[in-house]
PDB file of C-alpha atoms in Angstrom:
ATOM      1  CA  GLN A  99       4.240  11.053 -11.450  1.00 86.00           C
ATOM      2  CA  SER A 100       3.011  10.243  -8.044  1.00 93.00           C
ATOM      3  CA  VAL A 101       0.224  12.446  -6.484  1.00 95.00           C
ATOM      4  CA  LEU A 102       2.272  12.813  -3.265  1.00 98.00           C
ATOM      5  CA  THR A 103       5.865  14.082  -3.635  1.00 98.00           C
ATOM      6  CA  GLN A 104       8.859  12.611  -1.735  1.00 98.00           C
ATOM      7  CA  PRO A 105      12.472  13.020  -2.260  1.00 98.00           C
ATOM      8  CA  PRO A 106      13.894   9.948  -4.075  1.00 97.00           C
ATOM      9  CA  SER A 107      16.707   9.433  -1.560  1.00 97.00           C
ATOM     10  CA  ALA A 108      17.883  10.310   1.925  1.00 98.00           C
ATOM     11  CA  SER A 109      20.890   9.204   3.922  1.00 97.00           C
ATOM     12  CA  GLY A 110      22.413   9.367   7.427  1.00 97.00           C
ATOM     13  CA  THR A 111      24.899   7.729   9.662  1.00 97.00           C
ATOM     14  CA  PRO A 112      24.208   5.365  12.646  1.00 97.00           C
ATOM     15  CA  GLY A 113      22.682   7.340  15.627  1.00 97.00           C
ATOM     16  CA  GLN A 114      21.692  10.347  13.385  1.00 97.00           C
ATOM     17  CA  ARG A 115      18.182  11.706  13.029  1.00 97.00           C
ATOM     18  CA  VAL A 116      16.822  11.920   9.526  1.00 98.00           C
ATOM     19  CA  THR A 117      13.566  13.244   8.172  1.00 98.00           C
ATOM     20  CA  ILE A 118      11.716  12.334   4.931  1.00 98.00           C
ATOM     21  CA  SER A 119       9.122  14.792   3.566  1.00 98.00           C
ATOM     22  CA  CYS A 120       5.847  14.130   1.840  1.00 98.00           C
ATOM     23  CA  SER A 121       4.033  16.926  -0.010  1.00 98.00           C
ATOM     24  CA  GLY A 122       0.487  16.782  -1.178  1.00 98.00           C
ATOM     25  CA  SER A 123      -2.625  18.900  -1.612  1.00 97.00           C
ATOM     26  CA  SER A 124      -5.838  19.945   0.122  1.00 97.00           C
ATOM     27  CA  SER A 125      -7.695  16.877  -1.145  1.00 97.00           C
ATOM     28  CA  ASN A 126      -5.258  14.405   0.448  1.00 96.00           C
ATOM     29  CA  ILE A 127      -2.767  15.381   3.153  1.00 96.00           C
ATOM     30  CA  GLY A 128      -4.738  18.622   3.771  1.00 96.00           C
ATOM     31  CA  SER A 129      -7.784  16.752   4.827  1.00 95.00           C
ATOM     32  CA  ASN A 130      -6.849  13.141   5.650  1.00 94.00           C
ATOM     33  CA  PRO A 131      -4.477  11.324   7.893  1.00 94.00           C
ATOM     34  CA  VAL A 132      -1.084  10.451   6.364  1.00 95.00           C
ATOM     35  CA  ASN A 133       0.209   6.882   6.690  1.00 96.00           C
ATOM     36  CA  TRP A 134       3.857   5.677   6.297  1.00 97.00           C
ATOM     37  CA  TYR A 135       5.067   2.309   5.116  1.00 98.00           C
ATOM     38  CA  GLN A 136       8.487   0.697   5.198  1.00 98.00           C
ATOM     39  CA  GLN A 137       9.651  -1.659   2.552  1.00 98.00           C
ATOM     40  CA  LEU A 138      12.844  -3.561   3.370  1.00 97.00           C
ATOM     41  CA  PRO A 139      14.771  -4.817   0.380  1.00 94.00           C
ATOM     42  CA  GLY A 140      13.016  -7.776  -1.345  1.00 94.00           C
ATOM     43  CA  THR A 141      10.020  -7.759   1.036  1.00 97.00           C
ATOM     44  CA  ALA A 142       6.419  -6.677   1.189  1.00 98.00           C
ATOM     45  CA  PRO A 143       5.627  -3.171   2.538  1.00 98.00           C
ATOM     46  CA  LYS A 144       4.830  -2.936   6.227  1.00 97.00           C
ATOM     47  CA  LEU A 145       2.710  -0.330   8.089  1.00 97.00           C
ATOM     48  CA  LEU A 146       4.953   2.004  10.011  1.00 96.00           C
ATOM     49  CA  ILE A 147       2.745   4.908  11.155  1.00 95.00           C
ATOM     50  CA  TYR A 148      -1.051   5.433  10.639  1.00 93.00           C
ATOM     51  CA  SER A 149      -3.789   7.833  11.493  1.00 85.00           C
ATOM     52  CA  ASN A 150      -1.285  10.667  11.764  1.00 69.00           C
ATOM     53  CA  ASN A 151       0.910   9.337  14.471  1.00 84.00           C
ATOM     54  CA  GLN A 152      -0.086   5.813  15.621  1.00 90.00           C
ATOM     55  CA  ARG A 153       2.469   3.042  15.465  1.00 94.00           C
ATOM     56  CA  PRO A 154       1.488  -0.672  15.184  1.00 93.00           C
ATOM     57  CA  SER A 155       2.811  -2.850  17.960  1.00 93.00           C
ATOM     58  CA  GLY A 156       6.547  -3.613  17.423  1.00 93.00           C
ATOM     59  CA  VAL A 157       7.334  -0.356  15.669  1.00 95.00           C
ATOM     60  CA  PRO A 158       9.843   1.478  17.869  1.00 95.00           C
ATOM     61  CA  ASP A 159       9.156   5.013  18.985  1.00 94.00           C
ATOM     62  CA  ARG A 160      12.349   6.117  17.092  1.00 96.00           C
ATOM     63  CA  PHE A 161       9.814   6.629  14.246  1.00 96.00           C
ATOM     64  CA  SER A 162       7.653   9.704  14.629  1.00 94.00           C
ATOM     65  CA  TYR A 163       5.565  11.870  12.343  1.00 92.00           C
ATOM     66  CA  SER A 164       4.569  15.532  11.915  1.00 93.00           C
ATOM     67  CA  LYS A 165       2.121  17.254   9.598  1.00 93.00           C
ATOM     68  CA  SER A 166       1.436  20.912   8.652  1.00 94.00           C
ATOM     69  CA  GLY A 167      -1.063  21.872   6.132  1.00 96.00           C
ATOM     70  CA  THR A 168      -0.502  19.840   3.026  1.00 97.00           C
ATOM     71  CA  SER A 169       2.866  18.476   3.927  1.00 97.00           C
ATOM     72  CA  ALA A 170       4.042  15.712   6.284  1.00 96.00           C
ATOM     73  CA  SER A 171       7.277  14.339   7.530  1.00 97.00           C
ATOM     74  CA  LEU A 172       8.602  11.093   8.856  1.00 97.00           C
ATOM     75  CA  ALA A 173      11.420  11.407  11.328  1.00 97.00           C
ATOM     76  CA  ILE A 174      13.739   8.548  12.355  1.00 97.00           C
ATOM     77  CA  SER A 175      15.947   9.110  15.375  1.00 97.00           C
ATOM     78  CA  GLY A 176      18.806   6.909  16.464  1.00 97.00           C
ATOM     79  CA  LEU A 177      19.343   5.624  12.947  1.00 97.00           C
ATOM     80  CA  GLN A 178      20.240   1.973  12.717  1.00 97.00           C
ATOM     81  CA  SER A 179      21.464  -0.130   9.871  1.00 96.00           C
ATOM     82  CA  GLU A 180      18.280  -2.090   9.681  1.00 96.00           C
ATOM     83  CA  ASP A 181      16.379   1.052   8.888  1.00 97.00           C
ATOM     84  CA  GLU A 182      17.796   1.057   5.408  1.00 97.00           C
ATOM     85  CA  ALA A 183      14.713   0.596   3.295  1.00 98.00           C
ATOM     86  CA  ASP A 184      12.291   2.411   1.031  1.00 98.00           C
ATOM     87  CA  TYR A 185       9.697   4.554   2.802  1.00 98.00           C
ATOM     88  CA  TYR A 186       6.306   5.482   1.344  1.00 98.00           C
ATOM     89  CA  CYS A 187       3.779   8.093   2.414  1.00 97.00           C
ATOM     90  CA  ALA A 188       0.180   7.634   1.573  1.00 97.00           C
ATOM     91  CA  ALA A 189      -3.247   9.249   2.140  1.00 96.00           C
ATOM     92  CA  TRP A 190      -6.848   8.990   1.061  1.00 96.00           C
ATOM     93  CA  ASP A 191      -7.674  11.487  -1.664  1.00 96.00           C
ATOM     94  CA  ASP A 192     -11.087  12.971  -1.575  1.00 95.00           C
ATOM     95  CA  SER A 193     -11.046  14.156  -5.112  1.00 96.00           C
ATOM     96  CA  LEU A 194      -9.673  10.851  -6.653  1.00 95.00           C
ATOM     97  CA  ASN A 195     -11.748   8.815  -4.164  1.00 94.00           C
ATOM     98  CA  GLY A 196      -8.861   6.480  -3.630  1.00 96.00           C
ATOM     99  CA  VAL A 197      -5.493   6.026  -1.895  1.00 97.00           C
ATOM    100  CA  VAL A 198      -2.571   7.924  -3.252  1.00 98.00           C
ATOM    101  CA  PHE A 199       1.045   7.190  -2.568  1.00 98.00           C
ATOM    102  CA  GLY A 200       4.307   9.084  -2.727  1.00 98.00           C
ATOM    103  CA  GLY A 201       6.968   7.926  -5.035  1.00 98.00           C
ATOM    104  CA  GLY A 202       9.058   6.547  -2.245  1.00 98.00           C
ATOM    105  CA  THR A 203      12.251   7.579  -0.586  1.00 98.00           C
ATOM    106  CA  LYS A 204      15.251   5.236  -0.499  1.00 98.00           C
ATOM    107  CA  LEU A 205      17.069   5.618   2.838  1.00 98.00           C
ATOM    108  CA  THR A 206      20.710   4.704   2.941  1.00 97.00           C
ATOM    109  CA  VAL A 207      22.477   4.170   6.285  1.00 96.00           C
ATOM    110  CA  LEU A 208      26.094   5.176   5.615  1.00 93.00           C
TER     111      LEU A 208
ATOM    112  CA  GLU B  11      -1.163 -14.314  13.262  1.00 95.00           C
ATOM    113  CA  VAL B  12      -2.579 -12.548  10.192  1.00 96.00           C
ATOM    114  CA  GLN B  13      -1.562 -14.271   6.955  1.00 98.00           C
ATOM    115  CA  LEU B  14      -2.445 -13.144   3.415  1.00 98.00           C
ATOM    116  CA  VAL B  15      -1.223 -15.378   0.630  1.00 98.00           C
ATOM    117  CA  GLU B  16      -1.625 -14.432  -3.039  1.00 98.00           C
ATOM    118  CA  SER B  17      -1.660 -16.694  -5.939  1.00 98.00           C
ATOM    119  CA  GLY B  18      -2.541 -16.738  -9.623  1.00 98.00           C
ATOM    120  CA  GLY B  19       0.205 -14.492 -11.095  1.00 97.00           C
ATOM    121  CA  GLY B  20       2.168 -15.403 -14.167  1.00 98.00           C
ATOM    122  CA  LEU B  21       3.000 -14.459 -17.685  1.00 98.00           C
ATOM    123  CA  VAL B  22       0.083 -13.366 -19.931  1.00 98.00           C
ATOM    124  CA  GLN B  23      -0.116 -11.881 -23.408  1.00 98.00           C
ATOM    125  CA  PRO B  24      -1.373  -8.307 -23.941  1.00 98.00           C
ATOM    126  CA  GLY B  25      -5.115  -8.416 -24.033  1.00 98.00           C
ATOM    127  CA  GLY B  26      -5.335 -11.515 -21.934  1.00 98.00           C
ATOM    128  CA  SER B  27      -6.863 -12.159 -18.659  1.00 98.00           C
ATOM    129  CA  LEU B  28      -5.732 -13.454 -15.234  1.00 98.00           C
ATOM    130  CA  ARG B  29      -7.373 -14.038 -11.932  1.00 98.00           C
ATOM    131  CA  LEU B  30      -5.545 -13.386  -8.721  1.00 98.00           C
ATOM    132  CA  SER B  31      -6.601 -14.884  -5.424  1.00 98.00           C
ATOM    133  CA  CYS B  32      -5.652 -14.030  -1.857  1.00 98.00           C
ATOM    134  CA  ALA B  33      -6.193 -16.546   1.003  1.00 98.00           C
ATOM    135  CA  ALA B  34      -6.696 -14.829   4.345  1.00 98.00           C
ATOM    136  CA  SER B  35      -6.198 -16.466   7.736  1.00 97.00           C
ATOM    137  CA  GLY B  36      -5.624 -15.378  11.333  1.00 97.00           C
ATOM    138  CA  PHE B  37      -8.431 -12.967  11.411  1.00 97.00           C
ATOM    139  CA  THR B  38     -12.216 -12.661  10.469  1.00 96.00           C
ATOM    140  CA  LEU B  39     -12.177 -11.581   6.877  1.00 97.00           C
ATOM    141  CA  SER B  40     -15.753 -10.236   7.039  1.00 97.00           C
ATOM    142  CA  ASN B  41     -14.790  -7.552   9.598  1.00 96.00           C
ATOM    143  CA  TYR B  42     -12.253  -5.780   7.288  1.00 97.00           C
ATOM    144  CA  TRP B  43     -11.964  -3.772   4.059  1.00 97.00           C
ATOM    145  CA  MET B  44      -9.589  -5.547   1.696  1.00 98.00           C
ATOM    146  CA  SER B  45      -7.483  -4.101  -1.078  1.00 98.00           C
ATOM    147  CA  TRP B  46      -5.025  -4.755  -3.931  1.00 98.00           C
ATOM    148  CA  VAL B  47      -1.861  -2.707  -4.284  1.00 98.00           C
ATOM    149  CA  ARG B  48       0.657  -3.188  -7.090  1.00 98.00           C
ATOM    150  CA  GLN B  49       4.308  -2.391  -7.593  1.00 98.00           C
ATOM    151  CA  ALA B  50       5.796  -2.252 -11.058  1.00 98.00           C
ATOM    152  CA  PRO B  51       9.422  -3.492 -11.252  1.00 96.00           C
ATOM    153  CA  GLY B  52      11.741  -0.987  -9.733  1.00 95.00           C
ATOM    154  CA  GLU B  53       8.896   1.421  -9.090  1.00 97.00           C
ATOM    155  CA  GLY B  54       6.725   2.615  -6.269  1.00 97.00           C
ATOM    156  CA  LEU B  55       3.437   1.471  -4.814  1.00 98.00           C
ATOM    157  CA  GLU B  56       0.156   2.048  -6.581  1.00 98.00           C
ATOM    158  CA  TRP B  57      -3.241   1.345  -5.033  1.00 98.00           C
ATOM    159  CA  VAL B  58      -5.498  -0.632  -7.326  1.00 98.00           C
ATOM    160  CA  ALA B  59      -8.805  -1.409  -5.562  1.00 98.00           C
ATOM    161  CA  ASN B  60     -10.737  -1.574  -2.332  1.00 96.00           C
ATOM    162  CA  ILE B  61     -13.733  -3.582  -1.339  1.00 98.00           C
ATOM    163  CA  LYS B  62     -15.886  -3.129   1.781  1.00 97.00           C
ATOM    164  CA  GLN B  63     -16.539  -5.913   4.237  1.00 97.00           C
ATOM    165  CA  ASP B  64     -19.783  -7.004   2.676  1.00 96.00           C
ATOM    166  CA  GLY B  65     -18.849  -6.064  -0.902  1.00 96.00           C
ATOM    167  CA  SER B  66     -21.325  -3.147  -0.948  1.00 97.00           C
ATOM    168  CA  GLU B  67     -18.706  -0.515  -1.697  1.00 96.00           C
ATOM    169  CA  ILE B  68     -15.981  -0.875  -4.334  1.00 97.00           C
ATOM    170  CA  LYS B  69     -13.366   1.582  -5.557  1.00 96.00           C
ATOM    171  CA  TYR B  70     -10.742   1.441  -8.298  1.00 98.00           C
ATOM    172  CA  VAL B  71      -7.924   3.495  -9.496  1.00 97.00           C
ATOM    173  CA  ASP B  72      -8.843   5.146 -12.839  1.00 96.00           C
ATOM    174  CA  SER B  73      -6.275   3.214 -14.912  1.00 97.00           C
ATOM    175  CA  VAL B  74      -8.028  -0.148 -14.176  1.00 98.00           C
ATOM    176  CA  LYS B  75     -11.654   0.852 -14.229  1.00 98.00           C
ATOM    177  CA  GLY B  76     -13.750  -1.265 -16.685  1.00 98.00           C
ATOM    178  CA  ARG B  77     -10.902  -3.817 -16.942  1.00 98.00           C
ATOM    179  CA  PHE B  78     -10.302  -5.145 -13.304  1.00 98.00           C
ATOM    180  CA  THR B  79     -12.991  -6.504 -10.848  1.00 98.00           C
ATOM    181  CA  ILE B  80     -12.232  -6.946  -7.166  1.00 98.00           C
ATOM    182  CA  SER B  81     -14.518  -9.414  -5.332  1.00 98.00           C
ATOM    183  CA  ARG B  82     -14.573 -11.422  -2.156  1.00 98.00           C
ATOM    184  CA  ASP B  83     -15.925 -14.611  -0.613  1.00 98.00           C
ATOM    185  CA  ASN B  84     -15.957 -14.241   3.159  1.00 98.00           C
ATOM    186  CA  ALA B  85     -17.159 -17.795   3.682  1.00 97.00           C
ATOM    187  CA  LYS B  86     -14.010 -18.970   1.852  1.00 98.00           C
ATOM    188  CA  ASN B  87     -11.723 -16.407   3.537  1.00 97.00           C
ATOM    189  CA  SER B  88     -10.706 -15.183   0.070  1.00 98.00           C
ATOM    190  CA  LEU B  89     -10.136 -12.023  -1.949  1.00 98.00           C
ATOM    191  CA  TYR B  90      -9.965 -11.973  -5.743  1.00 98.00           C
ATOM    192  CA  LEU B  91      -8.921  -9.668  -8.547  1.00 98.00           C
ATOM    193  CA  GLN B  92     -10.164 -10.479 -12.062  1.00 98.00           C
ATOM    194  CA  MET B  93      -7.974  -8.794 -14.507  1.00 98.00           C
ATOM    195  CA  ASN B  94      -9.071  -8.433 -18.190  1.00 98.00           C
ATOM    196  CA  SER B  95      -7.665  -6.638 -21.301  1.00 98.00           C
ATOM    197  CA  LEU B  96      -4.216  -6.677 -19.687  1.00 98.00           C
ATOM    198  CA  ARG B  97      -1.663  -4.205 -20.862  1.00 98.00           C
ATOM    199  CA  ALA B  98       2.172  -4.118 -20.562  1.00 98.00           C
ATOM    200  CA  GLU B  99       1.804  -1.273 -17.954  1.00 98.00           C
ATOM    201  CA  ASP B 100      -0.131  -3.772 -15.734  1.00 98.00           C
ATOM    202  CA  THR B 101       3.105  -5.684 -15.200  1.00 98.00           C
ATOM    203  CA  ALA B 102       3.762  -5.655 -11.448  1.00 98.00           C
ATOM    204  CA  VAL B 103       3.854  -7.505  -8.182  1.00 98.00           C
ATOM    205  CA  TYR B 104       0.281  -7.447  -6.886  1.00 98.00           C
ATOM    206  CA  TYR B 105      -0.108  -7.279  -3.142  1.00 98.00           C
ATOM    207  CA  CYS B 106      -3.207  -8.251  -1.168  1.00 98.00           C
ATOM    208  CA  ALA B 107      -3.619  -5.990   1.874  1.00 98.00           C
ATOM    209  CA  ARG B 108      -6.069  -5.791   4.790  1.00 98.00           C
ATOM    210  CA  GLY B 109      -7.496  -2.231   5.046  1.00 96.00           C
ATOM    211  CA  SER B 110      -8.871  -0.048   7.740  1.00 92.00           C
ATOM    212  CA  ALA B 111     -11.124   2.934   6.908  1.00 89.00           C
ATOM    213  CA  VAL B 112     -10.902   4.400  10.415  1.00 83.00           C
ATOM    214  CA  ALA B 113      -9.498   7.973  10.032  1.00 78.00           C
ATOM    215  CA  GLY B 114      -8.560   7.903   6.391  1.00 84.00           C
ATOM    216  CA  PHE B 115      -7.594   4.685   4.979  1.00 93.00           C
ATOM    217  CA  HIS B 116      -4.441   2.451   5.612  1.00 96.00           C
ATOM    218  CA  PHE B 117      -3.229  -1.085   4.987  1.00 97.00           C
ATOM    219  CA  ASP B 118      -2.372  -2.812   8.205  1.00 95.00           C
ATOM    220  CA  ASP B 119      -1.166  -6.113   6.828  1.00 97.00           C
ATOM    221  CA  TRP B 120       0.223  -7.186   3.497  1.00 98.00           C
ATOM    222  CA  GLY B 121       0.818 -10.429   1.706  1.00 98.00           C
ATOM    223  CA  GLN B 122       4.129 -11.285   0.018  1.00 98.00           C
ATOM    224  CA  GLY B 123       2.739 -10.534  -3.492  1.00 98.00           C
ATOM    225  CA  THR B 124       2.371 -12.360  -6.751  1.00 98.00           C
ATOM    226  CA  LEU B 125       4.087 -11.272  -9.993  1.00 98.00           C
ATOM    227  CA  VAL B 126       1.965 -10.486 -13.045  1.00 98.00           C
ATOM    228  CA  THR B 127       3.960 -10.091 -16.242  1.00 98.00           C
ATOM    229  CA  VAL B 128       2.172  -8.878 -19.421  1.00 98.00           C
ATOM    230  CA  SER B 129       4.341  -9.498 -22.453  1.00 97.00           C
ATOM    231  CA  SER B 130       4.138 -11.109 -25.903  1.00 96.00           C
TER     232      SER B 130
END
């Protein structure tokens, strides 16, 4: 089991807004920024959002983030077919002294 | 353009050893933390190890402590992962990633990965 908990799947139609949740604890999400990674089929992961709500250059502002206590969410607005991918949340864990990931959420664009 | 190219993966028997390499280009390696992250077939991501810019700080996930050693050679623009006493559960694609320890820790660039298969 992963330290951070994500739903295994999510779906939406083009143009819709979807959210993906990520639940943790006080030693990770509760005390450190959450980062999100996108993994397109057959490719390496790519940084999507970091340090709570920063986007690397090239990542559209359709991707946004929120956090409350020990939970976080990734929101994707104006869903597009190219958004179909696996999404992972991650954070530093002060107790484990390392990076912990969620199990990943497979997003399907219907 | 940042490039990270892993090599050294392959098939190894349980109990065997393998050394992975990651060739970095497009940035100054000595300015960055570096990491290894793995992904078992059909599974999610798992952080394996981090090493600080000058090698003075190293961290491992518990499951590889005492078996894996991360190292770097900034002069050769290279990152390494020595893997000993390999187990079936170490089978995964191993990614080299550039890290940032500003506000938590994140991986801002990734290589394409190298597959390690541990099987008899």
